Amino acid sequence: FAIALGGTDWWHTNPVGHFFNSVHLWSVELFMAFLVIHLWGKFWMAAWRGRRALTWITGVVAFVAAIMECFTGYLSQQNLDSQWIATNGKDAFNAAGIGAFFNLMNFGQMLLWHVVLIPIVLVALVGAHVLMVRIRGVSHPLESAMPRFEYTKPRTWLGTASERRAARAADAAPWRGPTRRYDILKEGTIAGLVALVLTVGLAGVLSSPDVPPVTVQSWAKVAPADFLGTAASELNGTSLTATYGPPYNTNGTPQSEGFAPANWFGVTQPVDPAQSFVLSPLAATAPTNRALTAALAAYNAAPAALQNKWATNYANVVTKVKFVGGVPVIPPANDGPVPVMLASELSLARSGAIDTDLLAQRQFYGTDYTRPLLFMEDGQYYSNLAADMNLTGDQWGVMNETGSYPGQPWLWLYQLWYHVPGWRNSANVDLIAIYMTGLATLLLLLVPFIPGLRDIPRWIPVHRLIWRTPEAPPSRPAPPEGTPPAPRPQDHPAPSGQA
């Protein structure tokens, strides 16, 4: 709410806004840490037992929604980290066909998903999860559902079918074992205060990262040779964007594992790199520059094969470019009007006009940064800058944050597949990562129904760290002679823990 009061960018320019942005960062880090602890705690407690499978499922779905909420939040930062996450993450989303309608490089779309759509879903899921806990109750201590199980026996017991049925019935029955009084208001207040102190303290002491975003203007000023070479690759159709394929064009081959999901929706965000990144910006300024007007006229009048030859010849010699008074000087080559065109393109980029033009190709209040980000991604400067900050894929970059700040460790499962031998060099690695992450999420969701997987908590007794063994009840004096015998003890001995 505090961030919303100042608008969508005041945390970059106002110290108060930056403080609230820091509070937001650290609250998210704590939120996800506590959520992961809760999820794994419930896994080792086998908390789906006793007709609580729906409780587990709503919790897992809420966890996935929380990850998407955090992911769209990182995309909404409007800094270098959000730029890099957007341009890299879009490859996986595009390969899966999702990028056709969920554009990571559209800041406005991601912000609205972050502050409106996903929170509504997340609140509904959490409400359903809490409701299921109230209806089904909390899970019983694990040993309490094991018939004839002695706490000192090795933990290899699975039991017969009838014993497993008895265990399920015991799990679903109301708890009759020892309990401990729990004041939820008191505990909740203490937990809330601890989280508040930690969040505000970390925000005040450590602040939050905010490396300024890269622009076409900063790129052209810092690495003009790289800019010129990239512009030439847009003209001759050899750049990454020019050969990408759906959802931008039909020039590339989509990633495929059995089938190519990107082909389902086709071209939904058409981008012609030569026209969008070079020719249109030049045409807009040509009326004020006679030399550029003549160069564009000669280029447009030439056949496509000759245009491509000029651009390719220029790209071959631009690596030897020298700058005299800021003006590029290229060795002689059969490159026609291209040197004049790209010298003007460089001047426009340095002035900030290219940034403006690429956004002006959208609506006046445009928030879609697809074109400028694709243009910058085609060059080397952008990726080299990310590598210097440990943000690239081979550096587990999707989990990192600029500077010495914690990033997104909850994305480790998705990032993992990019480092598996045999897959990391595959042309379809983004699609593989999506498939494997989806499969792992499905397995987590269906844990209550998968034999073997659901039995892991019984084999590995981590739950003993969660449920503590209750104190033995005080011994009773022996009954006087003639007293009738006491009833037989229950088949289920006292549990090893407390509810």
XYZ file of C-alpha atoms in Angstrom:
499
model
C 0.000 0.000 0.000
C 2.805 2.399 0.878
C 4.576 1.701 -2.408
C 1.332 2.228 -4.327
C 0.892 5.702 -2.809
C 3.909 7.040 -4.690
C 3.291 5.377 -8.047
C 5.108 2.760 -10.037
C 8.621 4.195 -9.912
C 9.045 6.382 -6.827
C 11.120 3.756 -5.011
C 13.934 4.572 -7.464
C 13.925 8.323 -6.834
C 12.664 8.860 -3.290
C 14.486 7.598 -0.145
C 11.183 6.941 1.632
C 9.963 4.950 -1.340
C 13.217 3.016 -1.419
C 12.837 2.170 2.270
C 9.360 0.757 1.690
C 10.723 -1.167 -1.287
C 13.356 -2.616 1.073
C 10.645 -3.581 3.561
C 8.833 -5.294 0.708
C 11.962 -7.217 -0.328
C 12.786 -8.516 3.137
C 9.178 -9.363 3.971
C 9.104 -11.477 0.805
C 12.350 -13.216 1.731
C 10.980 -14.080 5.190
C 7.569 -15.016 3.776
C 9.054 -17.531 1.348
C 11.479 -18.894 3.962
C 8.664 -19.535 6.454
C 6.475 -20.986 3.709
C 9.182 -23.457 2.666
C 9.801 -24.444 6.303
C 6.071 -25.021 6.771
C 5.764 -27.059 3.565
C 8.688 -29.345 4.373
C 7.642 -29.620 8.017
C 4.265 -30.920 6.898
C 5.929 -33.299 4.429
C 8.024 -34.959 7.128
C 4.940 -35.113 9.365
C 3.067 -36.872 6.519
C 0.333 -34.335 7.178
C -1.892 -35.654 4.356
C -2.868 -38.674 6.452
C -6.406 -39.120 7.730
C -8.414 -37.759 4.787
C -6.294 -34.598 4.744
C -5.147 -34.966 1.124
C -7.170 -31.920 0.060
C -5.524 -29.904 2.822
C -2.123 -30.855 1.398
C -3.189 -30.113 -2.184
C -4.528 -26.637 -1.392
C -1.295 -25.907 0.470
C 0.909 -26.975 -2.456
C -1.169 -25.014 -4.972
C -0.943 -21.965 -2.695
C 2.843 -22.435 -2.572
C 3.015 -22.473 -6.383
C 0.836 -19.350 -6.517
C 3.176 -17.688 -4.003
C 6.144 -18.430 -6.268
C 4.330 -16.825 -9.220
C 3.461 -13.845 -7.038
C 7.113 -13.377 -6.094
C 8.255 -13.956 -9.678
C 5.981 -11.249 -11.091
C 7.141 -8.988 -8.261
C 10.761 -9.350 -9.330
C 9.701 -8.586 -12.898
C 8.029 -5.376 -11.688
C 11.128 -3.870 -10.069
C 12.109 -1.801 -13.128
C 15.840 -2.321 -12.645
C 18.605 -4.433 -14.184
C 17.642 -7.551 -12.260
C 14.041 -7.415 -13.464
C 15.224 -6.754 -17.029
C 17.496 -9.774 -17.005
C 14.907 -12.077 -15.421
C 12.376 -10.955 -18.043
C 14.609 -11.455 -21.092
C 15.835 -14.856 -19.882
C 12.589 -16.127 -18.415
C 10.704 -15.316 -21.599
C 12.551 -18.102 -23.445
C 11.049 -20.816 -21.237
C 7.585 -19.248 -21.292
C 7.746 -18.813 -25.074
C 8.939 -22.396 -25.589
C 5.950 -23.637 -23.578
C 3.567 -21.426 -25.552
C 2.686 -19.367 -22.458
C 4.598 -16.308 -23.640
C 2.017 -15.777 -26.381
C -0.327 -14.254 -23.804
C 1.849 -13.862 -20.664
C 4.601 -11.469 -21.762
C 7.336 -11.173 -19.128
C 8.744 -8.063 -20.833
C 5.468 -6.167 -20.552
C 5.968 -4.342 -17.255
C 2.352 -3.164 -17.034
C 0.975 -6.662 -17.496
C 3.321 -8.178 -14.901
C 2.581 -5.424 -12.373
C -1.176 -5.963 -12.628
C -0.762 -9.736 -12.274
C 1.397 -9.026 -9.213
C -0.859 -6.579 -7.371
C -4.326 -7.764 -8.445
C -4.807 -11.118 -10.136
C -2.437 -13.479 -8.327
C -3.150 -12.008 -4.844
C -6.873 -12.719 -5.338
C -6.090 -16.332 -6.230
C -3.549 -16.642 -3.420
C -5.914 -15.294 -0.749
C -8.632 -17.679 -1.943
C -6.250 -20.646 -1.812
C -4.961 -19.770 1.648
C -8.561 -19.354 2.844
C -9.462 -22.774 1.463
C -6.352 -24.266 3.064
C -7.135 -22.847 6.509
C -10.759 -23.951 6.145
C -9.627 -27.510 5.398
C -7.394 -27.454 8.476
C -10.372 -26.372 10.577
C -12.574 -29.090 9.082
C -10.116 -32.002 9.162
C -7.948 -30.883 12.054
C -4.187 -31.207 12.329
C -2.469 -34.509 11.634
C -1.815 -36.986 14.424
C 1.710 -37.860 15.578
C 3.074 -40.391 13.125
C 3.689 -43.281 15.556
C 0.173 -43.044 16.991
C -1.259 -44.600 13.814
C 1.079 -47.614 13.763
C -0.620 -50.676 15.308
C 1.575 -52.791 17.571
C 4.495 -50.508 16.804
C 7.070 -50.058 19.498
C 9.017 -46.812 19.475
C 12.340 -48.638 19.855
C 11.928 -50.852 16.771
C 13.859 -50.133 13.562
C 11.852 -47.917 11.210
C 11.361 -50.420 8.388
C 7.791 -51.413 9.309
C 5.054 -50.930 6.720
C 2.517 -53.417 8.034
C -0.060 -55.631 6.360
C -3.027 -54.320 4.385
C -5.331 -54.624 7.410
C -2.790 -52.834 9.593
C -2.497 -50.021 7.071
C -6.282 -49.700 7.000
C -6.297 -49.529 10.774
C -3.628 -46.830 10.657
C -5.681 -44.772 8.188
C -8.764 -45.110 10.388
C -6.763 -44.009 13.427
C -5.405 -41.006 11.537
C -8.908 -39.933 10.517
C -10.429 -40.418 13.977
C -10.589 -37.550 16.491
C -7.420 -37.221 18.530
C -7.707 -38.790 21.986
C -4.075 -38.629 23.014
C -2.214 -36.063 25.135
C -2.505 -32.407 24.153
C -0.871 -29.140 25.069
C -2.707 -25.861 25.570
C -2.016 -23.448 22.733
C -3.046 -19.770 22.725
C -3.170 -18.946 19.028
C -3.696 -15.211 19.610
C -0.674 -14.978 21.879
C 1.554 -17.076 19.632
C 0.343 -15.248 16.502
C 1.032 -11.861 18.060
C 4.542 -12.886 19.080
C 5.262 -14.337 15.640
C 3.928 -11.189 13.943
C 6.074 -8.911 16.099
C 9.190 -11.019 15.473
C 8.572 -10.922 11.705
C 7.935 -7.168 11.833
C 11.134 -6.455 13.762
C 13.177 -8.670 11.456
C 11.692 -7.115 8.321
C 12.079 -3.469 9.358
C 15.515 -4.140 10.857
C 16.849 -5.845 7.731
C 15.325 -3.138 5.525
C 16.896 -0.381 7.590
C 20.342 -1.962 7.894
C 20.766 -3.798 4.574
C 18.357 -1.810 2.341
C 17.626 -3.408 -1.063
C 19.446 -3.676 -4.409
C 18.491 -1.286 -7.170
C 20.993 -1.347 -10.038
C 19.656 1.030 -12.725
C 18.223 -0.595 -15.839
C 20.130 -0.727 -19.099
C 18.781 1.440 -21.907
C 19.580 1.608 -25.595
C 21.049 5.044 -24.857
C 23.446 3.774 -22.162
C 24.382 0.822 -24.389
C 25.219 3.064 -27.366
C 27.316 5.363 -25.182
C 29.290 2.666 -23.366
C 29.683 0.086 -26.181
C 29.113 1.873 -29.520
C 30.947 -0.776 -31.577
C 28.732 -3.517 -30.154
C 25.683 -1.370 -30.880
C 26.685 -0.885 -34.528
C 27.395 -4.587 -35.026
C 24.046 -5.512 -33.486
C 22.188 -3.024 -35.689
C 23.872 -4.573 -38.751
C 22.771 -8.056 -37.624
C 19.193 -6.784 -37.418
C 19.452 -5.568 -41.023
C 20.841 -8.814 -42.440
C 18.530 -11.019 -40.379
C 21.191 -12.886 -38.357
C 20.384 -11.556 -34.867
C 18.785 -13.675 -32.152
C 15.459 -11.881 -32.470
C 15.473 -12.122 -36.278
C 15.820 -15.915 -36.042
C 13.690 -16.446 -32.922
C 10.371 -17.730 -34.223
C 7.016 -17.594 -32.359
C 5.651 -15.518 -30.758
C 7.691 -12.807 -32.584
C 8.099 -14.116 -36.153
C 8.175 -17.264 -38.262
C 11.901 -17.215 -39.015
C 13.067 -19.593 -36.305
C 12.464 -23.173 -35.209
C 10.655 -23.406 -31.834
C 11.936 -25.748 -29.144
C 10.351 -29.162 -29.406
C 10.201 -32.312 -27.298
C 7.756 -34.474 -29.175
C 5.863 -31.346 -30.183
C 6.416 -27.575 -30.165
C 3.915 -25.743 -27.910
C 5.084 -22.380 -29.274
C 3.422 -23.262 -32.590
C 0.006 -23.583 -30.970
C -0.552 -19.832 -30.820
C 1.912 -18.723 -33.517
C 2.970 -15.092 -33.917
C 1.090 -13.027 -31.338
C 3.641 -10.235 -30.777
C 4.991 -9.548 -34.292
C 8.491 -8.050 -34.382
C 10.379 -7.281 -37.603
C 13.869 -6.463 -36.211
C 15.175 -4.636 -39.269
C 12.074 -2.497 -39.520
C 11.419 -1.993 -35.781
C 14.977 -1.492 -34.521
C 16.627 0.327 -37.456
C 14.519 1.466 -40.394
C 11.516 2.925 -38.551
C 13.603 5.071 -36.127
C 15.708 6.306 -39.071
C 12.644 7.094 -41.176
C 11.244 9.212 -38.343
C 14.300 11.479 -38.307
C 15.174 11.403 -42.030
C 13.261 14.610 -42.953
C 15.768 16.638 -40.917
C 18.873 14.937 -42.365
C 19.486 15.081 -46.132
C 22.316 12.564 -46.134
C 20.202 10.070 -44.215
C 17.235 10.679 -46.527
C 19.366 9.826 -49.564
C 20.877 6.768 -47.872
C 17.453 5.415 -46.892
C 16.120 6.019 -50.395
C 19.015 4.074 -51.916
C 18.630 1.239 -49.393
C 14.856 0.912 -49.839
C 15.177 0.961 -53.637
C 17.678 -1.916 -53.662
C 16.547 -5.560 -53.930
C 16.510 -7.621 -50.742
C 19.591 -9.622 -51.755
C 21.637 -6.463 -52.232
C 20.380 -5.007 -48.937
C 21.487 -8.184 -47.172
C 24.898 -8.080 -48.900
C 25.487 -4.467 -47.817
C 24.541 -5.215 -44.208
C 26.674 -8.381 -44.103
C 29.737 -6.618 -45.536
C 29.296 -3.851 -42.978
C 28.974 -6.385 -40.133
C 32.241 -8.035 -41.234
C 34.290 -4.799 -40.996
C 32.528 -3.045 -38.108
C 34.724 -4.953 -35.639
C 37.567 -2.658 -36.816
C 35.585 0.547 -36.327
C 37.342 3.618 -34.953
C 35.706 6.703 -33.564
C 36.910 10.169 -34.562
C 35.167 12.869 -32.591
C 32.473 10.339 -31.694
C 31.788 9.567 -35.367
C 32.307 5.924 -36.466
C 34.905 5.400 -39.195
C 34.569 2.030 -40.951
C 37.203 0.403 -43.258
C 36.153 0.461 -46.918
C 33.736 -2.296 -47.916
C 31.007 -2.870 -50.435
C 28.362 -1.797 -47.914
C 26.443 0.840 -49.873
C 24.443 3.332 -47.755
C 24.629 1.245 -44.560
C 27.512 3.233 -42.941
C 25.544 6.486 -43.237
C 22.386 4.823 -41.939
C 24.000 3.212 -38.892
C 26.058 6.312 -38.041
C 22.737 8.146 -37.808
C 21.282 5.237 -35.822
C 24.147 5.565 -33.327
C 23.544 9.306 -32.940
C 19.848 8.699 -32.353
C 20.591 5.996 -29.787
C 23.011 8.206 -27.877
C 20.384 10.945 -27.692
C 17.782 8.554 -26.248
C 15.599 8.793 -29.349
C 15.745 5.043 -30.070
C 14.403 4.222 -26.606
C 11.595 6.690 -27.144
C 10.831 5.432 -30.630
C 10.696 1.758 -29.618
C 8.197 2.601 -26.891
C 6.307 5.026 -29.143
C 5.588 2.115 -31.470
C 3.125 1.134 -28.740
C 0.403 3.218 -27.073
C 1.204 6.616 -25.553
C 1.146 5.240 -22.015
C 3.075 2.184 -23.121
C 4.549 -0.179 -20.544
C 5.559 -2.932 -22.977
C 9.371 -3.021 -23.139
C 9.520 -6.041 -25.465
C 11.191 -4.246 -28.377
C 13.962 -2.379 -26.521
C 14.764 -5.453 -24.417
C 14.931 -7.729 -27.465
C 17.178 -5.216 -29.244
C 19.572 -5.020 -26.285
C 19.541 -8.793 -25.809
C 20.821 -9.206 -29.372
C 24.059 -7.421 -28.407
C 26.952 -8.503 -26.183
C 27.042 -5.562 -23.775
C 23.807 -6.540 -22.013
C 24.832 -10.157 -21.380
C 28.387 -9.164 -20.384
C 26.989 -6.781 -17.791
C 24.771 -9.540 -16.388
C 27.725 -11.957 -16.281
C 29.716 -9.430 -14.245
C 26.892 -9.528 -11.679
C 26.562 -13.335 -11.639
C 23.140 -13.328 -13.277
C 23.704 -15.684 -16.213
C 22.320 -19.195 -16.470
C 25.615 -21.006 -15.872
C 25.970 -18.934 -12.668
C 22.525 -20.041 -11.391
C 21.560 -16.487 -12.266
C 17.771 -16.782 -12.029
C 18.234 -17.353 -8.287
C 20.631 -14.440 -7.798
C 20.138 -10.758 -7.115
C 22.413 -7.899 -8.118
C 24.973 -7.185 -5.416
C 25.402 -9.214 -2.227
C 21.686 -9.680 -1.605
C 19.639 -12.869 -1.324
C 17.784 -13.597 -4.494
C 15.162 -16.201 -5.344
C 16.415 -19.510 -3.842
C 12.886 -20.915 -4.136
C 13.519 -21.150 -7.911
C 16.286 -23.758 -7.420
C 14.156 -26.578 -8.822
C 13.576 -24.759 -12.105
C 17.223 -23.649 -12.385
C 18.502 -27.162 -11.610
C 17.635 -28.619 -15.020
C 19.911 -26.164 -16.820
C 22.913 -27.792 -15.123
C 22.148 -31.466 -15.738
C 24.761 -33.048 -18.057
C 23.232 -33.900 -21.401
C 20.511 -31.291 -21.037
C 22.441 -28.098 -20.357
C 23.741 -27.945 -23.940
C 20.476 -28.988 -25.551
C 18.740 -26.597 -27.952
C 15.504 -27.523 -26.151
C 16.731 -26.968 -22.604
C 14.101 -24.309 -21.797
C 11.290 -26.678 -22.711
C 12.975 -29.507 -20.787
C 13.200 -27.266 -17.703
C 9.500 -26.429 -17.964
C 8.530 -30.086 -18.381
C 10.690 -31.330 -15.497
C 9.620 -28.539 -13.146
C 6.000 -29.257 -14.010
C 6.510 -32.989 -13.393
C 8.202 -32.348 -10.030
C 5.383 -30.007 -9.011
C 2.811 -32.630 -10.018
C 4.606 -35.242 -7.917
C 4.614 -32.898 -4.924
C 0.918 -32.243 -5.435
C 0.064 -35.964 -5.615
C 2.297 -37.144 -2.751
C -0.723 -38.429 -0.726
C -1.626 -40.858 -3.532
C 1.785 -42.206 -4.600
C 2.967 -45.339 -2.725
C 6.594 -45.139 -1.735
C 6.731 -41.375 -2.027
C 4.112 -40.934 0.680
C 5.976 -43.436 2.896
C 9.260 -41.503 2.981
C 8.373 -39.773 6.293
C 7.924 -43.226 7.881
C 11.306 -44.427 6.650
C 13.234 -41.274 7.567
C 12.108 -40.204 11.060
C 12.620 -36.462 10.728
C 9.229 -36.050 12.379
C 10.817 -36.872 15.745
C 12.253 -33.356 15.665
C 8.709 -31.988 15.342
C 6.726 -34.157 17.766
C 8.451 -34.467 21.107
C 7.965 -37.522 23.323
C 5.535 -36.676 26.154
C 6.439 -37.261 29.741
C 5.312 -40.604 31.130
C 2.159 -40.361 33.314
C 2.734 -40.725 37.079
C 2.633 -44.311 38.363
C -0.484 -45.371 40.239
C -0.480 -47.324 43.526
C -1.315 -50.994 43.296
C -5.074 -51.702 43.746
C -6.166 -53.557 46.891
C -6.810 -57.267 46.741
C -10.127 -58.256 45.260
C -10.318 -55.342 42.896
C -11.562 -56.331 39.387
C -8.834 -56.323 36.725
C -8.347 -53.124 34.710
C -9.597 -53.058 31.101
C -7.187 -54.223 28.423
C -4.993 -51.476 27.054
C -5.811 -50.104 23.618
C -4.129 -51.614 20.601
C -2.625 -48.202 19.865
C -0.059 -47.248 22.488
C 0.477 -43.704 23.596
C 1.933 -41.610 20.780
C 5.446 -40.334 20.776
C 4.366 -36.747 20.432
C 1.822 -34.075 21.172
C -0.932 -32.650 18.995
